[in-house]
PDB file of C-alpha atoms in Angstrom:
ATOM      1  CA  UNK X  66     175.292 119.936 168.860  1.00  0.00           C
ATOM      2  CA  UNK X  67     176.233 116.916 170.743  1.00  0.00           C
ATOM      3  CA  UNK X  68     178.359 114.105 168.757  1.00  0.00           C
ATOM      4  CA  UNK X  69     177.586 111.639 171.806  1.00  0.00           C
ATOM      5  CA  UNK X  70     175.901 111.350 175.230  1.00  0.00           C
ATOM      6  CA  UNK X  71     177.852 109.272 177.710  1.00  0.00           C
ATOM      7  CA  UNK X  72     176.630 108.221 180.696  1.00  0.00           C
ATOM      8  CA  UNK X  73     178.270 106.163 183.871  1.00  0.00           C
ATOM      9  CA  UNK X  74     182.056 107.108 183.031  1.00  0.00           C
ATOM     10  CA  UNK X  75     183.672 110.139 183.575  1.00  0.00           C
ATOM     11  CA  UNK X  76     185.151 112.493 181.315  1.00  0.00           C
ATOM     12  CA  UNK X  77     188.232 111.789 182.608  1.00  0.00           C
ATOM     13  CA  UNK X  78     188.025 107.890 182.046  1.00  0.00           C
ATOM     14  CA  UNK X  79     187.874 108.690 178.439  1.00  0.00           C
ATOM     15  CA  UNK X  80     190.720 108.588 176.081  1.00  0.00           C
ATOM     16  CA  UNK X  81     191.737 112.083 174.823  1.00  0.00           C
ATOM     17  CA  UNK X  82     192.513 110.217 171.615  1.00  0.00           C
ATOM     18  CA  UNK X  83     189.173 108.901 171.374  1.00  0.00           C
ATOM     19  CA  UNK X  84     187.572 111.778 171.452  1.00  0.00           C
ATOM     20  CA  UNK X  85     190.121 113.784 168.922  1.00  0.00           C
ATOM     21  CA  UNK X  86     189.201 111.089 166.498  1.00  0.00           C
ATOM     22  CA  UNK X  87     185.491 112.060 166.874  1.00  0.00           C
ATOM     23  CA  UNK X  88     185.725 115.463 166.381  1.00  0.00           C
ATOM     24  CA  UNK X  89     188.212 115.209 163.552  1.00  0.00           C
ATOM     25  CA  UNK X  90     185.567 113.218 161.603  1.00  0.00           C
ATOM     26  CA  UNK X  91     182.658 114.882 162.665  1.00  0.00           C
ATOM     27  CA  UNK X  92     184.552 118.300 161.251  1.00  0.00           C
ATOM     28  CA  UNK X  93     185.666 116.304 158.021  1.00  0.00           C
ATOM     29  CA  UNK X  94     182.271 114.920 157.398  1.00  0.00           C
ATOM     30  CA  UNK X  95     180.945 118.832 157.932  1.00  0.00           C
ATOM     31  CA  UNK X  96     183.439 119.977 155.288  1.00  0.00           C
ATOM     32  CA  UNK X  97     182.503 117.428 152.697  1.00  0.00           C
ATOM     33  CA  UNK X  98     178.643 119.535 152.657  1.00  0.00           C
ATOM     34  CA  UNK X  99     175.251 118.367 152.575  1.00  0.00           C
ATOM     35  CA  UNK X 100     173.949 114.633 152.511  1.00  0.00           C
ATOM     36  CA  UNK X 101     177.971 113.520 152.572  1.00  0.00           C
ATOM     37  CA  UNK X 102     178.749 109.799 153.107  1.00  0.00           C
ATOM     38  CA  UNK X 103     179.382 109.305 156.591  1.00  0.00           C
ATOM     39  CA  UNK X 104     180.786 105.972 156.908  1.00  0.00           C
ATOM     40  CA  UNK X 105     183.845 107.281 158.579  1.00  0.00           C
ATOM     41  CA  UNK X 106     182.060 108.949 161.146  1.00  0.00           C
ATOM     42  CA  UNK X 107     179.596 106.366 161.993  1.00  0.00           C
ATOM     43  CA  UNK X 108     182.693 104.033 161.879  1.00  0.00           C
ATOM     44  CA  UNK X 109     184.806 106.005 165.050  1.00  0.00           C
ATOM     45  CA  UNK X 110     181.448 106.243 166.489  1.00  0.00           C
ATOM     46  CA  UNK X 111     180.516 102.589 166.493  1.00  0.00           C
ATOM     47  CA  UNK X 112     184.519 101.741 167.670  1.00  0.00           C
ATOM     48  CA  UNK X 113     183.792 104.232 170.626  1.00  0.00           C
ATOM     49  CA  UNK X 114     181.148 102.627 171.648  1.00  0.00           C
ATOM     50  CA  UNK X 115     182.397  99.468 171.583  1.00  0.00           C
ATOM     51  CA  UNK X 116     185.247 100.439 173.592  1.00  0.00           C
ATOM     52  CA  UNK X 117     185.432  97.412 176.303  1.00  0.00           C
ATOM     53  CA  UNK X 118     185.887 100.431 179.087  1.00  0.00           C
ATOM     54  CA  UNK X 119     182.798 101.492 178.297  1.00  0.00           C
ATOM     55  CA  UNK X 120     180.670  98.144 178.741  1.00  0.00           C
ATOM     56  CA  UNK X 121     178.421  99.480 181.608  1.00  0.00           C
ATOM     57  CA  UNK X 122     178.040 103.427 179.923  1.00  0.00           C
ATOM     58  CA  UNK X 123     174.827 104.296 178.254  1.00  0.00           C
ATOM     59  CA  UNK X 124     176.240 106.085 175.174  1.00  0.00           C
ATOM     60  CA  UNK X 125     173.850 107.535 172.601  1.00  0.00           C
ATOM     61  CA  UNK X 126     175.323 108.962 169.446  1.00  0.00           C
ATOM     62  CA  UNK X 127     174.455 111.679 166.497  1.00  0.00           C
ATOM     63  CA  UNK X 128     175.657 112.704 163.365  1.00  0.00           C
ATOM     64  CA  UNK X 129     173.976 115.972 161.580  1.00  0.00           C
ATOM     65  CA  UNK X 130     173.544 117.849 158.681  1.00  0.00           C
ATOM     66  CA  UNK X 131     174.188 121.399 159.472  1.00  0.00           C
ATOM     67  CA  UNK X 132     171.161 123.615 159.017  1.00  0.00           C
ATOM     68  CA  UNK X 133     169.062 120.500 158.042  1.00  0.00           C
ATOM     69  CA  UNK X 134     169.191 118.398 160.867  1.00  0.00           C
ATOM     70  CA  UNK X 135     169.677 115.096 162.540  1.00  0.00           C
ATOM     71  CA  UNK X 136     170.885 112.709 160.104  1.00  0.00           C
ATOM     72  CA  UNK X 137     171.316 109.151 162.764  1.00  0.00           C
ATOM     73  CA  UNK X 138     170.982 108.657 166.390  1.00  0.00           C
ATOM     74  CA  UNK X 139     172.337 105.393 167.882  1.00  0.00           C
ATOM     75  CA  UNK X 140     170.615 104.291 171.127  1.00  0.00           C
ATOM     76  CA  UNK X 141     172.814 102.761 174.511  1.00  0.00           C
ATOM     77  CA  UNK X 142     171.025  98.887 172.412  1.00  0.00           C
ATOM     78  CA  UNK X 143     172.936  99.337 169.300  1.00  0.00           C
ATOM     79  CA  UNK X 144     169.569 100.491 167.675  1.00  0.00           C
ATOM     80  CA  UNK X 145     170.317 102.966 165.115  1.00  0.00           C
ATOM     81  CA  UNK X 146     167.327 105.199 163.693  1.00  0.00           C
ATOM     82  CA  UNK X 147     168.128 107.364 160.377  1.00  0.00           C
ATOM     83  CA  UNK X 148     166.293 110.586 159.128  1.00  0.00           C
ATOM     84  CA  UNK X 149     165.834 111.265 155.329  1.00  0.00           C
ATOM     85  CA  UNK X 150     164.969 115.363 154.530  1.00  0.00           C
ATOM     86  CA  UNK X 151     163.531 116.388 150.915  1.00  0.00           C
ATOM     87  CA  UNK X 152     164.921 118.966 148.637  1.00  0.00           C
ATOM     88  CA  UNK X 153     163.299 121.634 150.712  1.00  0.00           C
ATOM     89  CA  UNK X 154     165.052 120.054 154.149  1.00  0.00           C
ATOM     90  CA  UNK X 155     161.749 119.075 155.516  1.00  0.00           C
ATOM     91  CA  UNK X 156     161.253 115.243 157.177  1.00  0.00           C
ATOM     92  CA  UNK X 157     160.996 113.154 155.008  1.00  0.00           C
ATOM     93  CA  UNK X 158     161.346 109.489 156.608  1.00  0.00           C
ATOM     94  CA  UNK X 159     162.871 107.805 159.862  1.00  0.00           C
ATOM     95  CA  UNK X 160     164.270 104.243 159.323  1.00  0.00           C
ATOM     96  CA  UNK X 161     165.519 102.166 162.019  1.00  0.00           C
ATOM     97  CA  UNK X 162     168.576  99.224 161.462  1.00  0.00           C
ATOM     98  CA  UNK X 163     167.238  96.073 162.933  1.00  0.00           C
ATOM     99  CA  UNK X 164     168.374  92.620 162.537  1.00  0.00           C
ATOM    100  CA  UNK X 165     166.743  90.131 160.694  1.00  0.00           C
ATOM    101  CA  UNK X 166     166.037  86.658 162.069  1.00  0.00           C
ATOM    102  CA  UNK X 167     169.720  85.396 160.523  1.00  0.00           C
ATOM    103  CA  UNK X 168     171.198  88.170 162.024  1.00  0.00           C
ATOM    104  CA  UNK X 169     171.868  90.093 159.079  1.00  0.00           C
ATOM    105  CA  UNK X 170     170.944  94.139 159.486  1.00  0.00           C
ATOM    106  CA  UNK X 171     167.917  95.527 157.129  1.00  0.00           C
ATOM    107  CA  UNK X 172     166.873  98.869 157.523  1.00  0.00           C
ATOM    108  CA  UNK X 173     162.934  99.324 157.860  1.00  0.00           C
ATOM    109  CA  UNK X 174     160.723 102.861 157.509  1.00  0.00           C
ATOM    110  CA  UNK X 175     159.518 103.345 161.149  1.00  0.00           C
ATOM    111  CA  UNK X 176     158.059 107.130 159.632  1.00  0.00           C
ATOM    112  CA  UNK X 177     156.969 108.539 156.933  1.00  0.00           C
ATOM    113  CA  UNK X 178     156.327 112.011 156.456  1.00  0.00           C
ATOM    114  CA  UNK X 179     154.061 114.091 153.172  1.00  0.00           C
ATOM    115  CA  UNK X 180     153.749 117.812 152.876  1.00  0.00           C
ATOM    116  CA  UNK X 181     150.714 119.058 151.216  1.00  0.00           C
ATOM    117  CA  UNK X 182     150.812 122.873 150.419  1.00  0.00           C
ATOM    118  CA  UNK X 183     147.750 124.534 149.797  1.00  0.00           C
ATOM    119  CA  UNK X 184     147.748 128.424 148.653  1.00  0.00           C
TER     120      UNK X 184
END
């Protein structure tokens, strides 16, 4: 699964460094299980793309929960969505981090999702 989608640099115009920090964390935050606290991922992520030699890329990134799903996507605006699964790994809500009008970030539910077995 892809960690991040870069567009308008080439591979080689990226830091090897970079890109061994992201996979180190992504594996780390894999090994700490299901619904781990991924600040440290999210955190080389957001440096990444903040890289100044990347200010004209497009660069969308992911973090995951393996076989549950996708657990954030950040957009090429800075616009980060996150998805919530219930106990049974089903969707359970998408919330997106927007800033307020001080500038402070709030997270809002853009999604909601209710299963409804019948048998």
């Amino acid at each position: 699964m892809p960690i991040a989608k870069v567009e308008g640099v080439k591979l080689s115009d990226i830091d090897q460094s970079a890109i061994d920090a992201i996979v180190y964390e992504s594996d780390q935050d894999m090994l700490s299980g299901l619904w781990s606290d991924e600040t440290s991922l999210l955190s080389v992520l957001e440096s990444f793309r903040n890289n100044p030699l990347f200010q004209y890329a497009q660069i969308t990134t992911f973090t995951y929960d393996p076989l549950v799903g996708v657990r954030s996507i950040t957009q090429p605006s800075g616009v980060k969505e996150f998805y919530t699964y219930d106990a049974e790994n089903r969707l359970e809500k998408v919330s997106q981090e927007i800033k307020d009008g001080f500038g402070n970030n709030t997270v809002k539910t853009v999604k909601e999702y209710n299963y409804h077995l019948k048998n």
